mmCIF file of C-alpha atoms in Angstrom:
data_model
loop_
_atom_site.group_PDB
_atom_site.id
_atom_site.type_symbol
_atom_site.label_atom_id
_atom_site.label_comp_id
_atom_site.label_asym_id
_atom_site.label_seq_id
_atom_site.Cartn_x
_atom_site.Cartn_y
_atom_site.Cartn_z
ATOM 1 C CA MET A 216 2.678 2.050 -18.059
ATOM 2 C CA SER A 217 2.381 5.481 -19.610
ATOM 3 C CA THR A 218 4.972 7.527 -17.758
ATOM 4 C CA PRO A 219 5.081 11.096 -19.016
ATOM 5 C CA ASN A 220 7.889 13.518 -18.263
ATOM 6 C CA PRO A 221 7.370 15.654 -15.145
ATOM 7 C CA ILE A 222 4.114 17.506 -15.648
ATOM 8 C CA PRO A 223 2.866 20.703 -14.047
ATOM 9 C CA SER A 224 0.377 19.714 -11.340
ATOM 10 C CA ARG A 225 -2.373 21.982 -12.702
ATOM 11 C CA THR A 226 -3.016 19.868 -15.810
ATOM 12 C CA VAL A 227 -5.138 16.796 -16.395
ATOM 13 C CA VAL A 228 -3.179 13.575 -16.820
ATOM 14 C CA ALA A 229 -4.588 10.180 -17.790
ATOM 15 C CA VAL A 230 -2.537 7.246 -16.536
ATOM 16 C CA ARG A 231 -3.235 3.754 -17.785
ATOM 17 C CA PRO A 232 -1.210 1.252 -15.772
ATOM 18 C CA ASP A 233 -0.191 -1.551 -18.085
ATOM 19 C CA ARG A 234 2.230 -3.476 -15.872
ATOM 20 C CA GLU A 235 2.772 -4.281 -12.238
ATOM 21 C CA ILE A 236 5.817 -3.136 -10.318
ATOM 22 C CA ALA A 237 7.735 -4.875 -7.555
ATOM 23 C CA THR A 238 7.506 -3.100 -4.209
ATOM 24 C CA ARG A 239 9.303 -3.125 -0.876
ATOM 25 C CA GLN A 240 6.164 -4.739 0.550
ATOM 26 C CA ARG A 241 6.691 -7.656 -1.892
ATOM 27 C CA LEU A 242 3.232 -7.243 -3.436
ATOM 28 C CA PRO A 243 2.203 -6.481 -7.027
ATOM 29 C CA TYR A 244 1.228 -2.819 -7.473
ATOM 30 C CA PHE A 245 -0.289 -1.100 -10.480
ATOM 31 C CA VAL A 246 0.793 2.517 -10.126
ATOM 32 C CA GLY A 247 -1.759 5.109 -11.112
ATOM 33 C CA ILE A 248 -1.171 8.610 -9.827
ATOM 34 C CA SER A 249 2.207 9.655 -8.432
ATOM 35 C CA GLY A 250 4.814 12.342 -8.730
ATOM 36 C CA GLU A 251 6.519 10.315 -11.449
ATOM 37 C CA THR A 252 3.461 9.419 -13.540
ATOM 38 C CA ALA A 253 1.322 12.538 -13.203
ATOM 39 C CA GLY A 254 3.441 15.235 -11.585
ATOM 40 C CA SER A 255 1.431 15.127 -8.358
ATOM 41 C CA ARG A 256 2.992 16.951 -5.453
ATOM 42 C CA GLY A 257 0.991 15.666 -2.510
ATOM 43 C CA LEU A 258 -0.516 12.263 -3.248
ATOM 44 C CA SER A 259 -0.167 8.889 -4.883
ATOM 45 C CA MET A 260 -2.843 6.331 -5.680
ATOM 46 C CA HIS A 261 -2.544 2.821 -7.014
ATOM 47 C CA VAL A 262 -4.050 -0.668 -7.013
ATOM 48 C CA VAL A 263 -2.507 -3.453 -4.955
ATOM 49 C CA VAL A 264 -3.165 -7.155 -5.467
ATOM 50 C CA ILE A 265 -2.472 -9.627 -2.682
ATOM 51 C CA PRO A 266 -2.282 -13.102 -4.244
ATOM 52 C CA PRO A 267 -4.228 -16.000 -2.694
ATOM 53 C CA GLY A 268 -2.663 -16.738 0.702
ATOM 54 C CA GLY A 269 -0.260 -13.834 0.108
ATOM 55 C CA VAL A 270 1.259 -11.589 2.729
ATOM 56 C CA ALA A 271 3.011 -8.224 2.571
ATOM 57 C CA ALA A 272 6.420 -7.717 4.100
ATOM 58 C CA PRO A 273 6.082 -5.883 7.453
ATOM 59 C CA HIS A 274 6.708 -2.175 6.953
ATOM 60 C CA ARG A 275 5.764 1.365 7.909
ATOM 61 C CA HIS A 276 5.223 4.546 5.913
ATOM 62 C CA ARG A 277 7.684 7.207 7.023
ATOM 63 C CA GLY A 278 5.818 10.480 7.571
ATOM 64 C CA TYR A 279 2.657 9.955 5.526
ATOM 65 C CA GLU A 280 -0.926 8.731 5.873
ATOM 66 C CA THR A 281 -2.417 5.868 3.899
ATOM 67 C CA ALA A 282 -6.052 5.220 2.990
ATOM 68 C CA ILE A 283 -7.132 1.846 1.613
ATOM 69 C CA TYR A 284 -10.405 0.807 -0.026
ATOM 70 C CA VAL A 285 -10.848 -2.953 -0.444
ATOM 71 C CA LEU A 286 -12.345 -3.823 -3.835
ATOM 72 C CA GLU A 287 -12.296 -7.620 -3.547
ATOM 73 C CA GLY A 288 -11.532 -10.148 -0.837
ATOM 74 C CA SER A 289 -10.786 -10.001 2.869
ATOM 75 C CA VAL A 290 -7.517 -8.718 4.282
ATOM 76 C CA GLU A 291 -6.241 -8.956 7.835
ATOM 77 C CA THR A 292 -3.939 -6.103 8.777
ATOM 78 C CA ARG A 293 -1.665 -6.647 11.760
ATOM 79 C CA TYR A 294 -0.348 -3.386 13.132
ATOM 80 C CA GLY A 295 1.287 -1.504 15.979
ATOM 81 C CA PRO A 296 4.337 -2.422 18.059
ATOM 82 C CA GLY A 297 5.179 -6.073 17.440
ATOM 83 C CA LEU A 298 2.179 -6.262 15.038
ATOM 84 C CA ARG A 299 0.029 -7.415 17.964
ATOM 85 C CA GLU A 300 -3.164 -5.536 16.952
ATOM 86 C CA ARG A 301 -5.429 -6.870 14.176
ATOM 87 C CA VAL A 302 -8.253 -5.650 11.973
ATOM 88 C CA VAL A 303 -10.039 -7.390 9.091
ATOM 89 C CA SER A 304 -11.162 -5.338 6.086
ATOM 90 C CA ARG A 305 -13.603 -6.728 3.532
ATOM 91 C CA ALA A 306 -14.741 -5.613 0.092
ATOM 92 C CA GLY A 307 -16.484 -2.244 0.347
ATOM 93 C CA GLU A 308 -14.624 -1.159 3.511
ATOM 94 C CA PHE A 309 -12.001 1.517 4.124
ATOM 95 C CA LEU A 310 -8.884 1.365 6.296
ATOM 96 C CA PHE A 311 -6.787 4.325 7.489
ATOM 97 C CA ILE A 312 -3.165 3.903 8.564
ATOM 98 C CA ALA A 313 -1.511 6.804 10.382
ATOM 99 C CA PRO A 314 2.092 7.787 9.585
ATOM 100 C CA ASP A 315 4.846 5.527 10.927
ATOM 101 C CA VAL A 316 2.507 2.790 12.210
ATOM 102 C CA PRO A 317 4.090 -0.600 11.490
ATOM 103 C CA HIS A 318 1.723 -2.946 9.671
ATOM 104 C CA GLN A 319 1.467 -6.085 7.570
ATOM 105 C CA ALA A 320 -1.398 -7.248 5.323
ATOM 106 C CA PHE A 321 -2.536 -10.874 4.876
ATOM 107 C CA ASN A 322 -4.970 -12.144 2.242
ATOM 108 C CA LEU A 323 -7.373 -14.370 4.186
ATOM 109 C CA SER A 324 -8.272 -16.464 1.119
ATOM 110 C CA ASP A 325 -6.139 -19.330 -0.147
ATOM 111 C CA SER A 326 -7.965 -19.358 -3.486
ATOM 112 C CA GLU A 327 -8.841 -15.762 -4.468
ATOM 113 C CA PRO A 328 -6.705 -12.614 -4.763
ATOM 114 C CA ALA A 329 -7.554 -9.532 -2.701
ATOM 115 C CA ARG A 330 -7.544 -6.156 -4.507
ATOM 116 C CA ALA A 331 -7.518 -2.673 -3.038
ATOM 117 C CA ILE A 332 -7.055 0.957 -4.010
ATOM 118 C CA VAL A 333 -4.336 2.621 -1.936
ATOM 119 C CA ALA A 334 -3.994 6.405 -1.616
ATOM 120 C CA ARG A 335 -1.212 8.241 0.209
ATOM 121 C CA ASN A 336 -0.402 11.860 0.922
ATOM 122 C CA ASP A 337 3.065 11.296 -0.554
ATOM 123 C CA PRO A 338 3.704 11.566 -4.305
ATOM 124 C CA ALA A 339 6.467 8.910 -4.192
ATOM 125 C CA GLU A 340 5.340 5.307 -4.491
ATOM 126 C CA GLN A 341 8.092 3.597 -2.512
ATOM 127 C CA GLU A 342 10.758 6.030 -1.297
ATOM 128 C CA ASN A 343 9.291 6.329 2.207
ATOM 129 C CA VAL A 344 8.308 2.686 2.720
ATOM 130 C CA VAL A 345 10.522 1.388 5.524
ATOM 131 C CA PRO A 346 10.943 -2.333 6.366
ATOM 132 C CA TYR A 347 9.869 -3.259 9.898
ATOM 133 C CA ASP A 348 11.015 -6.132 12.090
ATOM 134 C CA PRO A 349 8.280 -6.988 14.647
ATOM 135 C CA ALA A 350 10.881 -8.693 16.844
ATOM 136 C CA GLU A 351 12.287 -5.215 17.599
ATOM 137 C CA ASP A 352 9.106 -4.524 19.603
ATOM 138 C CA GLY A 353 8.692 -7.956 21.159
ATOM 139 C CA GLY A 354 6.525 -9.437 18.395
ATOM 140 C CA GLU A 355 6.987 -12.489 16.215
ATOM 141 C CA PRO A 356 9.766 -12.199 13.596
#
């Protein structure tokens, strides 16, 4: 990935992600815009791929909002205390996750990957991703 030195936020920066990174959610991410890659101060945006039958590790985003646009596939997101609530997002749909809401994403296909664009109002890609144990709130571990 092209990772320039810290850049003033009032410039134009092209970022061409050329490799995936490992994340705390245990999903492949292709980082686009972040504080590290573009000098952004208030947002990050990247592409996530959930492999066929794949599932993210349960987590929450400490203090920031997340917006997701599904490009391909169908993803079930379990959320809230104990991950007892559920919503399915399909290609062409958006999903908003408020700060600190525990959640976990599941690719509903066993044969095709799901792809989505993820934007956050936090310039760090992973620093504020916090693991979540649903058993703490009476859910399944």
